[in-house]
JSON list of C-alpha atoms in Angstrom, two decimals:
[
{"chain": "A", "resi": 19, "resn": "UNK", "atom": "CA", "xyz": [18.80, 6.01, 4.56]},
{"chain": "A", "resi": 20, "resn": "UNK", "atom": "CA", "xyz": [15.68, 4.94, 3.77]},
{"chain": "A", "resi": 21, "resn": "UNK", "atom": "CA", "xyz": [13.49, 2.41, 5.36]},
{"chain": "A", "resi": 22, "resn": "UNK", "atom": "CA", "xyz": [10.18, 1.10, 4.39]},
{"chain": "A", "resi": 23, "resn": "UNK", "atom": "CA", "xyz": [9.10, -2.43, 6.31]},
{"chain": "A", "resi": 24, "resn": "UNK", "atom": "CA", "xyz": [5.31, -3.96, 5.57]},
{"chain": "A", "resi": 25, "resn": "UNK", "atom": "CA", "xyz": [3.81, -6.24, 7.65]},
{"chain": "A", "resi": 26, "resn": "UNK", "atom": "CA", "xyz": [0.64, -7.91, 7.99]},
{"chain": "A", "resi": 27, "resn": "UNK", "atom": "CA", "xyz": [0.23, -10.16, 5.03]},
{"chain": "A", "resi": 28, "resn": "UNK", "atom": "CA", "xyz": [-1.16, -13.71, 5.22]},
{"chain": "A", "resi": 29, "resn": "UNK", "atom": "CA", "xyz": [-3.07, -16.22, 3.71]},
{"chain": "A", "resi": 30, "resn": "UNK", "atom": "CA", "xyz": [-7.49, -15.54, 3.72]},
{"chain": "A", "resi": 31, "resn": "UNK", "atom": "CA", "xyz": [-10.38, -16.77, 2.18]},
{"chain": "A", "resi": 32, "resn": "UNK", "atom": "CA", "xyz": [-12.04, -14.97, -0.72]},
{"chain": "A", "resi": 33, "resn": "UNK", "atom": "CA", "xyz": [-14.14, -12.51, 0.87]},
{"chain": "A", "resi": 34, "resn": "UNK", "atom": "CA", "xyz": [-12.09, -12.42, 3.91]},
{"chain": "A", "resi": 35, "resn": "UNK", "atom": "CA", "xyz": [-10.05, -9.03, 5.25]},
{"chain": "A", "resi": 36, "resn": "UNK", "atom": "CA", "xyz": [-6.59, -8.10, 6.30]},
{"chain": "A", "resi": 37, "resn": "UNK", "atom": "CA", "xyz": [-4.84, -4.92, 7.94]},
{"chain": "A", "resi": 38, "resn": "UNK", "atom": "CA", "xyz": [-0.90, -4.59, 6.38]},
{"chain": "A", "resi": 39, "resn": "UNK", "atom": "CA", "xyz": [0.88, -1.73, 8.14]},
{"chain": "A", "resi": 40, "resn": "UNK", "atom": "CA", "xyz": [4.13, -0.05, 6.88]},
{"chain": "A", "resi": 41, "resn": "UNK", "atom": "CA", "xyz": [6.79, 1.86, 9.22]},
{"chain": "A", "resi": 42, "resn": "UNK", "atom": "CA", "xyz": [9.00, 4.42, 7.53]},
{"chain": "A", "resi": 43, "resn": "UNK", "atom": "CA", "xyz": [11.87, 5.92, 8.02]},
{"chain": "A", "resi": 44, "resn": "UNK", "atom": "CA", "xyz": [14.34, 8.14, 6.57]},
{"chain": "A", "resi": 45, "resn": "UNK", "atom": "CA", "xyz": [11.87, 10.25, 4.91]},
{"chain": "A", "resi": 46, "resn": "UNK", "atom": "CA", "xyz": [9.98, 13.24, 5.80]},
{"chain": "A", "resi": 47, "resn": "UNK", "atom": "CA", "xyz": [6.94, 11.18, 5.84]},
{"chain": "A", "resi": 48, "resn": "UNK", "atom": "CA", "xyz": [4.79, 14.00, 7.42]},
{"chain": "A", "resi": 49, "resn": "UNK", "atom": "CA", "xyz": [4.99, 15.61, 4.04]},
{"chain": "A", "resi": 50, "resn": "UNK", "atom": "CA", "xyz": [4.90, 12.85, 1.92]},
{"chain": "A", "resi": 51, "resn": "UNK", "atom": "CA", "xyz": [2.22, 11.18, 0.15]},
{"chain": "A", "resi": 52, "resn": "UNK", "atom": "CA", "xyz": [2.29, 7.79, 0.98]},
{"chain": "A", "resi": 53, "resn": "UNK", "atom": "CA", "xyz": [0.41, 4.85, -0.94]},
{"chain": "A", "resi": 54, "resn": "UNK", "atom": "CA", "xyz": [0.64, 1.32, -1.29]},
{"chain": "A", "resi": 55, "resn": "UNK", "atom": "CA", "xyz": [1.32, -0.76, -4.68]},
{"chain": "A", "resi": 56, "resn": "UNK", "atom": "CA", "xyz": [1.12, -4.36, -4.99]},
{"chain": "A", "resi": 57, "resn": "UNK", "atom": "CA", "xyz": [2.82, -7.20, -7.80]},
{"chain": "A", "resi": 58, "resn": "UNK", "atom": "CA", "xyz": [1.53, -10.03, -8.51]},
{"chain": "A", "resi": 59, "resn": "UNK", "atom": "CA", "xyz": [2.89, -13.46, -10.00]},
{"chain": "A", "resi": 60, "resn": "UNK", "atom": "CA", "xyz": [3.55, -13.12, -13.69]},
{"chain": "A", "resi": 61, "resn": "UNK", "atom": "CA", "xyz": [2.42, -9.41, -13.62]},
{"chain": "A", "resi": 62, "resn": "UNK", "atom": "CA", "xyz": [3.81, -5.67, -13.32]},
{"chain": "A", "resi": 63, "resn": "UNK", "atom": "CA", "xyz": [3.76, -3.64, -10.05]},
{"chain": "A", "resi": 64, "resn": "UNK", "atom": "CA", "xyz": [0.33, -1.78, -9.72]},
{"chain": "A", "resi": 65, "resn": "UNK", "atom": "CA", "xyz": [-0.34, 1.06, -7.98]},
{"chain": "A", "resi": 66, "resn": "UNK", "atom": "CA", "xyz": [-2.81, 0.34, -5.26]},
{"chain": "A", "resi": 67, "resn": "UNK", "atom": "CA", "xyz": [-3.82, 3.60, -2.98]},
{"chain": "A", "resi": 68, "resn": "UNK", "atom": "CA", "xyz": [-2.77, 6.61, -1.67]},
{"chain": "A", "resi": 69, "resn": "UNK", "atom": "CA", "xyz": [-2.95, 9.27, 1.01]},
{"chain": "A", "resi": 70, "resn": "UNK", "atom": "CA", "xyz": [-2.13, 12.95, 0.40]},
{"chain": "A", "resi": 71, "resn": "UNK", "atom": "CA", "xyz": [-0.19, 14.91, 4.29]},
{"chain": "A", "resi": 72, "resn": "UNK", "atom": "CA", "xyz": [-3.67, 16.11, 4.20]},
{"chain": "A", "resi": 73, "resn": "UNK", "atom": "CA", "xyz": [-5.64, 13.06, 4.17]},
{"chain": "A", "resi": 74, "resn": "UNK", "atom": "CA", "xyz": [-6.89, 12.97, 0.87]},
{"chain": "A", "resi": 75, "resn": "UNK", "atom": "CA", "xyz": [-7.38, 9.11, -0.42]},
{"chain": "A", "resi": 76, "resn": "UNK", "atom": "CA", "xyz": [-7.74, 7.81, -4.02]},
{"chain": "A", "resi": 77, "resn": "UNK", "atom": "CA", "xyz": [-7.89, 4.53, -4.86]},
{"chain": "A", "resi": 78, "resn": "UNK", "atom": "CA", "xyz": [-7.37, 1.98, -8.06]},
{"chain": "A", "resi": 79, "resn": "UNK", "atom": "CA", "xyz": [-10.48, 1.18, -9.42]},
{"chain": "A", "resi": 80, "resn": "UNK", "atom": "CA", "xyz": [-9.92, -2.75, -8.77]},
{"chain": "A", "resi": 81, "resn": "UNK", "atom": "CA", "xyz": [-9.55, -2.07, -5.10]},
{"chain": "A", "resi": 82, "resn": "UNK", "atom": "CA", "xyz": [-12.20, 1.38, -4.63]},
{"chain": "A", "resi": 83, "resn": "UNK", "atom": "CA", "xyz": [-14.92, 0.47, -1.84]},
{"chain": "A", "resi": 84, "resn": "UNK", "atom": "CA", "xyz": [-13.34, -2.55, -0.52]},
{"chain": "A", "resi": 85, "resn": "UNK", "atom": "CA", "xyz": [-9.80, -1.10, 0.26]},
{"chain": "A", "resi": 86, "resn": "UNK", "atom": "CA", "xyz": [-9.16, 1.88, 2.71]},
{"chain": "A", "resi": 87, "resn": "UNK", "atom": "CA", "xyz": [-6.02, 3.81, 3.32]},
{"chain": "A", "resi": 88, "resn": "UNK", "atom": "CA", "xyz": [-4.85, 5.64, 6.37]},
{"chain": "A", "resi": 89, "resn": "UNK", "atom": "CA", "xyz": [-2.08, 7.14, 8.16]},
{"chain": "A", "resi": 90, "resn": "UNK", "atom": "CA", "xyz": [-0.15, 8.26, 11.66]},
{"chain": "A", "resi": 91, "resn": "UNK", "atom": "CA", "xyz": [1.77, 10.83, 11.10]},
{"chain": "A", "resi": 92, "resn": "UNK", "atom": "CA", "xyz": [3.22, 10.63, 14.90]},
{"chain": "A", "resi": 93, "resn": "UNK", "atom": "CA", "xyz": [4.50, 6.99, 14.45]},
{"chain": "A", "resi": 94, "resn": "UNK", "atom": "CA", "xyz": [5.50, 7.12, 10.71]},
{"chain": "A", "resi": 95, "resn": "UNK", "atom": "CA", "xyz": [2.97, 4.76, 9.50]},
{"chain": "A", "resi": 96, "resn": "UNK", "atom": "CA", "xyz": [0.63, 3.87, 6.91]},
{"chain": "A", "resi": 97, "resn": "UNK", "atom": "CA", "xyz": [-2.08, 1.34, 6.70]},
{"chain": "A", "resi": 98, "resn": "UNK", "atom": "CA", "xyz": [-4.48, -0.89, 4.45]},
{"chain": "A", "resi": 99, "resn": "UNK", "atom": "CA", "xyz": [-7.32, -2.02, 5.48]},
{"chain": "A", "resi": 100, "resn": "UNK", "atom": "CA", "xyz": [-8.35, -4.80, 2.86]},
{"chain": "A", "resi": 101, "resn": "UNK", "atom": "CA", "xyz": [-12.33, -5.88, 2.87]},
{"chain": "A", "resi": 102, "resn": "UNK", "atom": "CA", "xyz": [-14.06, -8.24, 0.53]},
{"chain": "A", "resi": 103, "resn": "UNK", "atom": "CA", "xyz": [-10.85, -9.62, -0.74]},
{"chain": "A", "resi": 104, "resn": "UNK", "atom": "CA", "xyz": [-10.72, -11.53, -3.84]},
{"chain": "A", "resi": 105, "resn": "UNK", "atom": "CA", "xyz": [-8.20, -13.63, -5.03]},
{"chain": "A", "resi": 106, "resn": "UNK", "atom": "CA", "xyz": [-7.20, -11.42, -7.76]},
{"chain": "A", "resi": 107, "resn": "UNK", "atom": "CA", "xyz": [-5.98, -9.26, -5.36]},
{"chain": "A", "resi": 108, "resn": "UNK", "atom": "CA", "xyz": [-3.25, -11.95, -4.25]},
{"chain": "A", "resi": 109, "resn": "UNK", "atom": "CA", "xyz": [0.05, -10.02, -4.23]},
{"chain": "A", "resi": 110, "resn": "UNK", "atom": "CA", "xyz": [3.13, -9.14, -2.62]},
{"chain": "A", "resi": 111, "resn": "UNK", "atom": "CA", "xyz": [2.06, -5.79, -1.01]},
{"chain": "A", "resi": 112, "resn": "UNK", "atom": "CA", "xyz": [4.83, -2.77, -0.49]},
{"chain": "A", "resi": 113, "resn": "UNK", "atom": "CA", "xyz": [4.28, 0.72, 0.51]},
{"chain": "A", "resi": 114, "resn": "UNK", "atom": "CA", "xyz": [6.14, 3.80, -0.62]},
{"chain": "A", "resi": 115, "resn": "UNK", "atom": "CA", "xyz": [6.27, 7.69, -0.98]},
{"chain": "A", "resi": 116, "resn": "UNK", "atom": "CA", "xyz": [3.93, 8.39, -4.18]},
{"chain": "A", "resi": 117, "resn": "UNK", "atom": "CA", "xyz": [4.68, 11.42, -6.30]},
{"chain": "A", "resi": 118, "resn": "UNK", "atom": "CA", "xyz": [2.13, 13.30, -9.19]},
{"chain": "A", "resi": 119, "resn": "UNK", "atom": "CA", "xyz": [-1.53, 11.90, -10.24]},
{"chain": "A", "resi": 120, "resn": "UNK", "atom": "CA", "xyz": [0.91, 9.37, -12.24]},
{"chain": "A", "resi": 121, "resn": "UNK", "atom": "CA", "xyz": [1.72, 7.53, -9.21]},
{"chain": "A", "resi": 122, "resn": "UNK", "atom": "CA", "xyz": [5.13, 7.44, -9.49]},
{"chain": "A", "resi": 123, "resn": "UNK", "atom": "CA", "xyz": [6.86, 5.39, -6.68]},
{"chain": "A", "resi": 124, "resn": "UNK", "atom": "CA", "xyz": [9.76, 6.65, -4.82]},
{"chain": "A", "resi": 125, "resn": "UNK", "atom": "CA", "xyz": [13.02, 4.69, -5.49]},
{"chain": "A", "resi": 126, "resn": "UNK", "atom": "CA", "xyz": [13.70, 2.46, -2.31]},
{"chain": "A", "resi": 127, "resn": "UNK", "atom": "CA", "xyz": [11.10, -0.62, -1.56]},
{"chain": "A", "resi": 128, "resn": "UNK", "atom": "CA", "xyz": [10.98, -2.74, 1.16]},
{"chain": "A", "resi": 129, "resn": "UNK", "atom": "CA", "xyz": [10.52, -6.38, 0.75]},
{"chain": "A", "resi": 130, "resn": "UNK", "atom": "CA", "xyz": [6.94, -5.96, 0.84]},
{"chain": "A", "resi": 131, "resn": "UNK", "atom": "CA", "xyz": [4.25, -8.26, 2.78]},
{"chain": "A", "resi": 132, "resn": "UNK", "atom": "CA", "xyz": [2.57, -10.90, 1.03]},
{"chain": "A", "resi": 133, "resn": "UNK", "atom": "CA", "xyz": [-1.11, -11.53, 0.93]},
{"chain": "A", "resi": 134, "resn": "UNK", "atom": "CA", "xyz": [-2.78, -14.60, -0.69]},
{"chain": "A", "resi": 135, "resn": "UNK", "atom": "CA", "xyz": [-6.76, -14.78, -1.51]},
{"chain": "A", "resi": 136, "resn": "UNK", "atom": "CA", "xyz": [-8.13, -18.25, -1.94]},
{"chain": "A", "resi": 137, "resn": "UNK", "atom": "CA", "xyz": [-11.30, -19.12, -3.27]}
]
């Protein structure tokens, strides 16, 4: 029943940005907080951002000031805006409901949206 699908991904120069957008369904994503977490090569999943039903953000420190999160609670989306990029921050990208200040992901993942930083 549940539906997550990023998009956006693609391949930028260091320093370059890049918008990903998710669309969910099957959730009551109006009362969910949503957040984005990203895996790269040879490394475990990372929790990226999120976004309270209320709007509040908090952000990994490897991403604070150059990543922003956002949301529309009428279409069932959630966004990244991605500024400054580095090519650390090359990963496949996948949003998801986030629960507690652990971060815990909910259990269904899209196939995520890759994004590749080269120097």
């Amino acid at each position: 029943q549940v539906r997550l699908v990023e998009s956006g991904g693609g391949l930028v120069q260091a320093g370059g940005s890049l918008r990903l957008s998710c669309t969910a369904s099957g959730i009551h994503f109006s009362m969910s907080t949503m957040g984005w977490y990203r895996q790269a090569p040879g490394k475990q999943r990372e929790w990226v951002a999120r976004i309270t039903s209320g709007g509040i953000k908090n952000y990994a420190d490897s991403v604070k000031g150059r990543f922003t999160i956002s949301r529309d609670n009428a279409k069932n989306m959630v966004y990244l805006q991605m500024n400054s990029l580095k090519p650390e921050d090359t990963a496949v990208y996948y949003c998801n409901t986030v629960y507690g200040n652990n971060n815990v992901p909910g259990n269904y993942w899209g196939q995520g949206t890759q994004v590749t930083v080269s120097s």
